[in-house]
GROMACS .gro file of C-alpha atoms in nm:
model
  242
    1UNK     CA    1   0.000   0.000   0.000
    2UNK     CA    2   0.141   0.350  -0.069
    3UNK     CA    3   0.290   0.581   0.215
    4UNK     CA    4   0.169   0.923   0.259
    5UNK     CA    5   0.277   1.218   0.479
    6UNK     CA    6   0.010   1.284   0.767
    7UNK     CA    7   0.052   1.674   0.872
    8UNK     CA    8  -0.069   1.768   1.198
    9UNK     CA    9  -0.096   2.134   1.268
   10UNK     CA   10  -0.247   2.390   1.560
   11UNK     CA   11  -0.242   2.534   1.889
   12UNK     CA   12  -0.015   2.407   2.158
   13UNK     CA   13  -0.184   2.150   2.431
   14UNK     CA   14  -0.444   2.047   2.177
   15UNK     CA   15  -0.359   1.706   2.164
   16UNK     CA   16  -0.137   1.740   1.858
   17UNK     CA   17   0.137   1.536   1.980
   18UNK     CA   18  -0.071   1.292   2.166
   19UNK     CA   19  -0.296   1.199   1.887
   20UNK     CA   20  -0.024   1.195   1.610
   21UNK     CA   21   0.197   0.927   1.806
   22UNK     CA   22  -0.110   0.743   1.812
   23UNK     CA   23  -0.202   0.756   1.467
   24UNK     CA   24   0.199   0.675   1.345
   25UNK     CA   25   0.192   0.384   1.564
   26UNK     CA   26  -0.153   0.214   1.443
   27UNK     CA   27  -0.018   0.245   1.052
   28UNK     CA   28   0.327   0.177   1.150
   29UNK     CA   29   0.463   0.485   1.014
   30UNK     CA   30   0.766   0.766   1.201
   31UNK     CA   31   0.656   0.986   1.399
   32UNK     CA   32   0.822   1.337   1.433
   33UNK     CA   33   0.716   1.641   1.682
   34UNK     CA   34   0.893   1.899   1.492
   35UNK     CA   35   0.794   2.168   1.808
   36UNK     CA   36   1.051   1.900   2.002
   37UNK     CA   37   1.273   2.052   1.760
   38UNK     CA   38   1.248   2.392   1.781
   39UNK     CA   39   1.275   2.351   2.180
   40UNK     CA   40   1.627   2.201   2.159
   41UNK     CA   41   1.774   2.499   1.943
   42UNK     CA   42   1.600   2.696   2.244
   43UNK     CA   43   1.781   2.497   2.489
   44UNK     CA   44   2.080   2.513   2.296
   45UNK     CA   45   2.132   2.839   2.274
   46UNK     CA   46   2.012   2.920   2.659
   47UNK     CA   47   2.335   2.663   2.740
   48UNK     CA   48   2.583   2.864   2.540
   49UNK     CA   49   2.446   3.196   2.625
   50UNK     CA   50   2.384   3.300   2.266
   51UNK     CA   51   2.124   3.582   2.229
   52UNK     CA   52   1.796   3.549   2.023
   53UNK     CA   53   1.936   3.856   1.844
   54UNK     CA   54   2.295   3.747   1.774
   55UNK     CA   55   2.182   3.597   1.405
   56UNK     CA   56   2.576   3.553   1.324
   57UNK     CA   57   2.662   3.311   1.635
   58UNK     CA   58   2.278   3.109   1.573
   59UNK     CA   59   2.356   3.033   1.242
   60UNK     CA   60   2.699   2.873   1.374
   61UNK     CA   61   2.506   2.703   1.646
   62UNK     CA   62   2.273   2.542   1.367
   63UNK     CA   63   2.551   2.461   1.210
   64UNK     CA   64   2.709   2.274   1.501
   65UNK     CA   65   2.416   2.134   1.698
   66UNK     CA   66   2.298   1.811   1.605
   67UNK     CA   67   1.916   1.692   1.657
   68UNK     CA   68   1.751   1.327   1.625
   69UNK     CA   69   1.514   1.153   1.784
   70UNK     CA   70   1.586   0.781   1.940
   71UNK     CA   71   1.271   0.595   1.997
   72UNK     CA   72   1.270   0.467   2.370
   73UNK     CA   73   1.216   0.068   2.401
   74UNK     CA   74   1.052   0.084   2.734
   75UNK     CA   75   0.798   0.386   2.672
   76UNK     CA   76   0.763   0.329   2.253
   77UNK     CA   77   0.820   0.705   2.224
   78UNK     CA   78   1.050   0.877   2.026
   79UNK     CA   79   1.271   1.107   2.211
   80UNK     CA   80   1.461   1.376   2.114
   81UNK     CA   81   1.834   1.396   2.151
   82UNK     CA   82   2.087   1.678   2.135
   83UNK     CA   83   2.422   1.667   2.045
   84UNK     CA   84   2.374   1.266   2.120
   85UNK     CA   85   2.208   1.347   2.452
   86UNK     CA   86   1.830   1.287   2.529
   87UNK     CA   87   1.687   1.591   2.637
   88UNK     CA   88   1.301   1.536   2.615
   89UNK     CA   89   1.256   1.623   3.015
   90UNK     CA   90   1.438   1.926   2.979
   91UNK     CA   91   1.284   2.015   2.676
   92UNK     CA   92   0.930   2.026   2.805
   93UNK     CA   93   1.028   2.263   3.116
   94UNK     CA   94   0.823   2.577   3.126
   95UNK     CA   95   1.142   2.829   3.090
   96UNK     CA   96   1.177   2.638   2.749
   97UNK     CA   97   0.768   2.734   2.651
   98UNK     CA   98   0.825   3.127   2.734
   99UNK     CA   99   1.116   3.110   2.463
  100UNK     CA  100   1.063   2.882   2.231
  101UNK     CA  101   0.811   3.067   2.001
  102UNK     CA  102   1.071   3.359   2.024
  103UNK     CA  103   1.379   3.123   1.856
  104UNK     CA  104   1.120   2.970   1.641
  105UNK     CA  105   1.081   3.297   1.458
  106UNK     CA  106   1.421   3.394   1.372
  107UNK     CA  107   1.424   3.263   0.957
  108UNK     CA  108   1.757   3.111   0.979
  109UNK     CA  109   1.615   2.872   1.248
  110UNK     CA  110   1.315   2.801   1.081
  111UNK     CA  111   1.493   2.744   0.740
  112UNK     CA  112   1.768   2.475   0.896
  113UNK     CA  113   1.449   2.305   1.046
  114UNK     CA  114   1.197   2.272   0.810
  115UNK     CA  115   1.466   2.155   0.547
  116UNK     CA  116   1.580   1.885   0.832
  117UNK     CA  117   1.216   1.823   0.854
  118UNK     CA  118   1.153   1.751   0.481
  119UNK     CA  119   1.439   1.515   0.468
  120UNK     CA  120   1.293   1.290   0.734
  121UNK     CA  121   0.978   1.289   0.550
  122UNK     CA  122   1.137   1.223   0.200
  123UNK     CA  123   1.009   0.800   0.204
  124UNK     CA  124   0.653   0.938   0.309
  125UNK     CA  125   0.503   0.725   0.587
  126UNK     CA  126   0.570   0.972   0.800
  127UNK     CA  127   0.306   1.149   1.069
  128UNK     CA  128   0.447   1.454   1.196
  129UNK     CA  129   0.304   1.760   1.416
  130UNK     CA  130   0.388   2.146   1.410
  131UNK     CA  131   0.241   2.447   1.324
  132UNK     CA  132   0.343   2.475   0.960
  133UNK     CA  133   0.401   2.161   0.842
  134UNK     CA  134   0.034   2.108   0.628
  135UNK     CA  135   0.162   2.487   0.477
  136UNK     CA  136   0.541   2.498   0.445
  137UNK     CA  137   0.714   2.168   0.499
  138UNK     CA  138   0.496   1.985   0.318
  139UNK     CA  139   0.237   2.112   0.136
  140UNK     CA  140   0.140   1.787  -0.053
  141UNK     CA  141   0.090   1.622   0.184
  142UNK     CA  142  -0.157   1.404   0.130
  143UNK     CA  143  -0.373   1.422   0.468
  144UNK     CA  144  -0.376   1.730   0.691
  145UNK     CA  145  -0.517   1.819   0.999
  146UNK     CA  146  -0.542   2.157   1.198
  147UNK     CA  147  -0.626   2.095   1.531
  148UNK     CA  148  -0.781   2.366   1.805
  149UNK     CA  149  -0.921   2.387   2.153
  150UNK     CA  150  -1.050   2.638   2.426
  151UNK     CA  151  -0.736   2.824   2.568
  152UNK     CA  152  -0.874   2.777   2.950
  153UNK     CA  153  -0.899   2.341   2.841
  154UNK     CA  154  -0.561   2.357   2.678
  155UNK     CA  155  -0.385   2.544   2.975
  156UNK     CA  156  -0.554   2.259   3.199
  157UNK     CA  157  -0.410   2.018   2.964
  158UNK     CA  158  -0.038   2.140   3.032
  159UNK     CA  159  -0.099   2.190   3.401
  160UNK     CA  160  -0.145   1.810   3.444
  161UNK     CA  161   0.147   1.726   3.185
  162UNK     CA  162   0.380   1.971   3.386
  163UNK     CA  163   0.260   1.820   3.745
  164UNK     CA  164   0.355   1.453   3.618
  165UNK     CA  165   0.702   1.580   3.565
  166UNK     CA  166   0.769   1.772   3.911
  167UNK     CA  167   0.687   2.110   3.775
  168UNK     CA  168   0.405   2.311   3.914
  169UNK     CA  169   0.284   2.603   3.730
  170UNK     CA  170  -0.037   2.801   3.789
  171UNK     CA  171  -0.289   2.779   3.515
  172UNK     CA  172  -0.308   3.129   3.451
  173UNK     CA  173   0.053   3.179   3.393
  174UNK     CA  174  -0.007   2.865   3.164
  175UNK     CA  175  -0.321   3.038   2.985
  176UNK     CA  176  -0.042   3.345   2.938
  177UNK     CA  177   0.216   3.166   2.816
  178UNK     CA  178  -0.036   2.975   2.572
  179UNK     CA  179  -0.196   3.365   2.456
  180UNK     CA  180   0.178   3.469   2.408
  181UNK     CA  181   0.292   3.183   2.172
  182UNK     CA  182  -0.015   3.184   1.996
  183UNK     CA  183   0.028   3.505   1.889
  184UNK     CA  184   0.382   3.531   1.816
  185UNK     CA  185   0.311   3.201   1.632
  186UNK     CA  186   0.015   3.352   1.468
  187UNK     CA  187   0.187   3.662   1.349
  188UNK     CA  188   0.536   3.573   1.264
  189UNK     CA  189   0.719   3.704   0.917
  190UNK     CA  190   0.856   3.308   0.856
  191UNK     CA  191   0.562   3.025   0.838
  192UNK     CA  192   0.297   3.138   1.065
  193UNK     CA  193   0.097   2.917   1.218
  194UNK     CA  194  -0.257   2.934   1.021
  195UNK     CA  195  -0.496   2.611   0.880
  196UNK     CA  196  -0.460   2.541   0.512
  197UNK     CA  197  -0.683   2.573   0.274
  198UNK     CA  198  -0.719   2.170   0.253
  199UNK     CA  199  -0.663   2.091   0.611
  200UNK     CA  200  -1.007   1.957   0.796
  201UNK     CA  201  -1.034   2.144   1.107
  202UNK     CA  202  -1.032   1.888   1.443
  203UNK     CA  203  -1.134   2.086   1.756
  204UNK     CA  204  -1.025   1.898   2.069
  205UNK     CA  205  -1.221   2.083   2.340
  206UNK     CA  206  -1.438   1.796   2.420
  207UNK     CA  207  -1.259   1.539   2.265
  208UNK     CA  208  -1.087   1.253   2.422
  209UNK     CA  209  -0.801   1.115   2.275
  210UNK     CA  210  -0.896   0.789   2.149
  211UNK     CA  211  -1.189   0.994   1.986
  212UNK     CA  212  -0.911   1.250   1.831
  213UNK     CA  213  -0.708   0.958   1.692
  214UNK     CA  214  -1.046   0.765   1.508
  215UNK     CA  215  -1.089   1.133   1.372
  216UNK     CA  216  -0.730   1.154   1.213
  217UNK     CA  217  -0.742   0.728   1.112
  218UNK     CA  218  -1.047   0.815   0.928
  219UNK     CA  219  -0.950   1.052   0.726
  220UNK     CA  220  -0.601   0.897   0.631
  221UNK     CA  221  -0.840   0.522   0.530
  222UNK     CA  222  -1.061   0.771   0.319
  223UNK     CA  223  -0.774   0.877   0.134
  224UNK     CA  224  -0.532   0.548   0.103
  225UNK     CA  225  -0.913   0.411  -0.032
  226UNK     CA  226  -0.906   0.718  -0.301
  227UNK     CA  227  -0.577   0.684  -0.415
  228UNK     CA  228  -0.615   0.317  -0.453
  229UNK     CA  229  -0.909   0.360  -0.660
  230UNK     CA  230  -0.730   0.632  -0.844
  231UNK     CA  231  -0.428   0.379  -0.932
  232UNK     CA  232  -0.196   0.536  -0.723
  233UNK     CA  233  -0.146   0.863  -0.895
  234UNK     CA  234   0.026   1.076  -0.750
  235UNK     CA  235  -0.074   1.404  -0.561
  236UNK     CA  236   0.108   1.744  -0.630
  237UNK     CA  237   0.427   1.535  -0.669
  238UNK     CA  238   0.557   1.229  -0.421
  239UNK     CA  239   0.877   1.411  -0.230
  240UNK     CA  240   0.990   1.766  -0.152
  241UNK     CA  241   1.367   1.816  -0.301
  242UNK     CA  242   1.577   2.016  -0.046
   0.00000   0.00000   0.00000
């Protein structure tokens, strides 16, 4: 059966990441969570004490860091590792939120990442989560998704994933921090986050997983059945060239 790309786009704490691991494990495809990715350069550069402003010394640090994700035997996860280190805990620490969306905006960062990003998604089979992936990493992609929720349910939603790790955070500094990214997401010069024309809108508020991932499975069986029927043409081309 052919591989396709799954994009899964939207607001943080929707159940992006969640439902897309989900999804990549019941059709056996990779999973990616390119925001993982975006948090390490932030981590990065907070550990060498390089400025969100100091393009010249970010571009060298893109050029020296080194991201991939090791999948975790035990859990079944994927986990992200920097520099050969796995650094999902740290990753997922609220300092790293407040920033990320910040780094994420700077082009040269979002350029060295969504060309990583299309590499790991050359083969297809891939499922894989952001905010711009169904409009600038891959844009043929043959199923996308753009997932939303109430603010006050998604800040609720990070409180509890925050108090399983030792970290406890008020919900209205999470509801903040959520209002902050989504803007600066929103409103950015390089890939803002915003639904594509062809993505089918998925919102979470009252939503349980399972119920999100049946959603997603759905759509993806409607479309393997459509492109079987078709013969397997392709769509808008079968791989992005970087």
């Amino acid at each position: 059966m052919r591989k396709i790309v799954i994009a899964i786009d939207g607001y943080s704490s929707c159940g992006k990441s969640t439902t897309a691991k989900a999804v990549a494990a019941e059709l056996g495809y990779a999973y990616i969570d390119t925001g993982a990715m975006y948090r390490a350069v932030t981590l990065y550069l907070l550990e060498h004490d390089i400025r969100f402003d100091d393009l010249p010394r970010i571009e060298q640090a893109l050029h020296e860091m080194h991201i991939s994700f090791k999948r975790n035997r035990k859990t079944g996860r994927n986990e992200l590792c920097l520099d050969g280190h796995i650094r999902e805990d740290e990753i997922r620490q609220m300092r790293i939120s407040n920033l990320v969306s910040e780094v994420s905006s700077v082009p040269a960062v979002r350029h060295a990442m969504v060309a990583q990003q299309q590499r790991m998604g050359r083969k297809r089979g891939i499922v894989m989560d952001g905010r711009d992936i169904g409009t600038t990493v891959f844009p043929d992609a043959e199923v996308k998704i753009f997932m939303t929720a109430d603010v006050q349910t998604r800040a609720e939603r990070r409180q509890v994933e925050l108090a399983a790790k030792g970290e406890e955070v008020a919900v209205e500094d999470i509801v903040e921090n959520l209002r902050k990214r989504d803007h600066l997401d929103s409103t950015r010069t390089e890939s803002p986050l915003r639904r594509a024309a062809d993505a089918v809108m998925l919102d979470t508020t009252h939503m349980m997983i399972d119920e999100q991932v049946d959603f997603v499975l759905e759509r993806v069986s409607a479309m393997l059945f459509a492109l079987a029927a078709d013969g397997g043409n392709e769509r808008n081309g079968n791989e992005v060239v970087v």
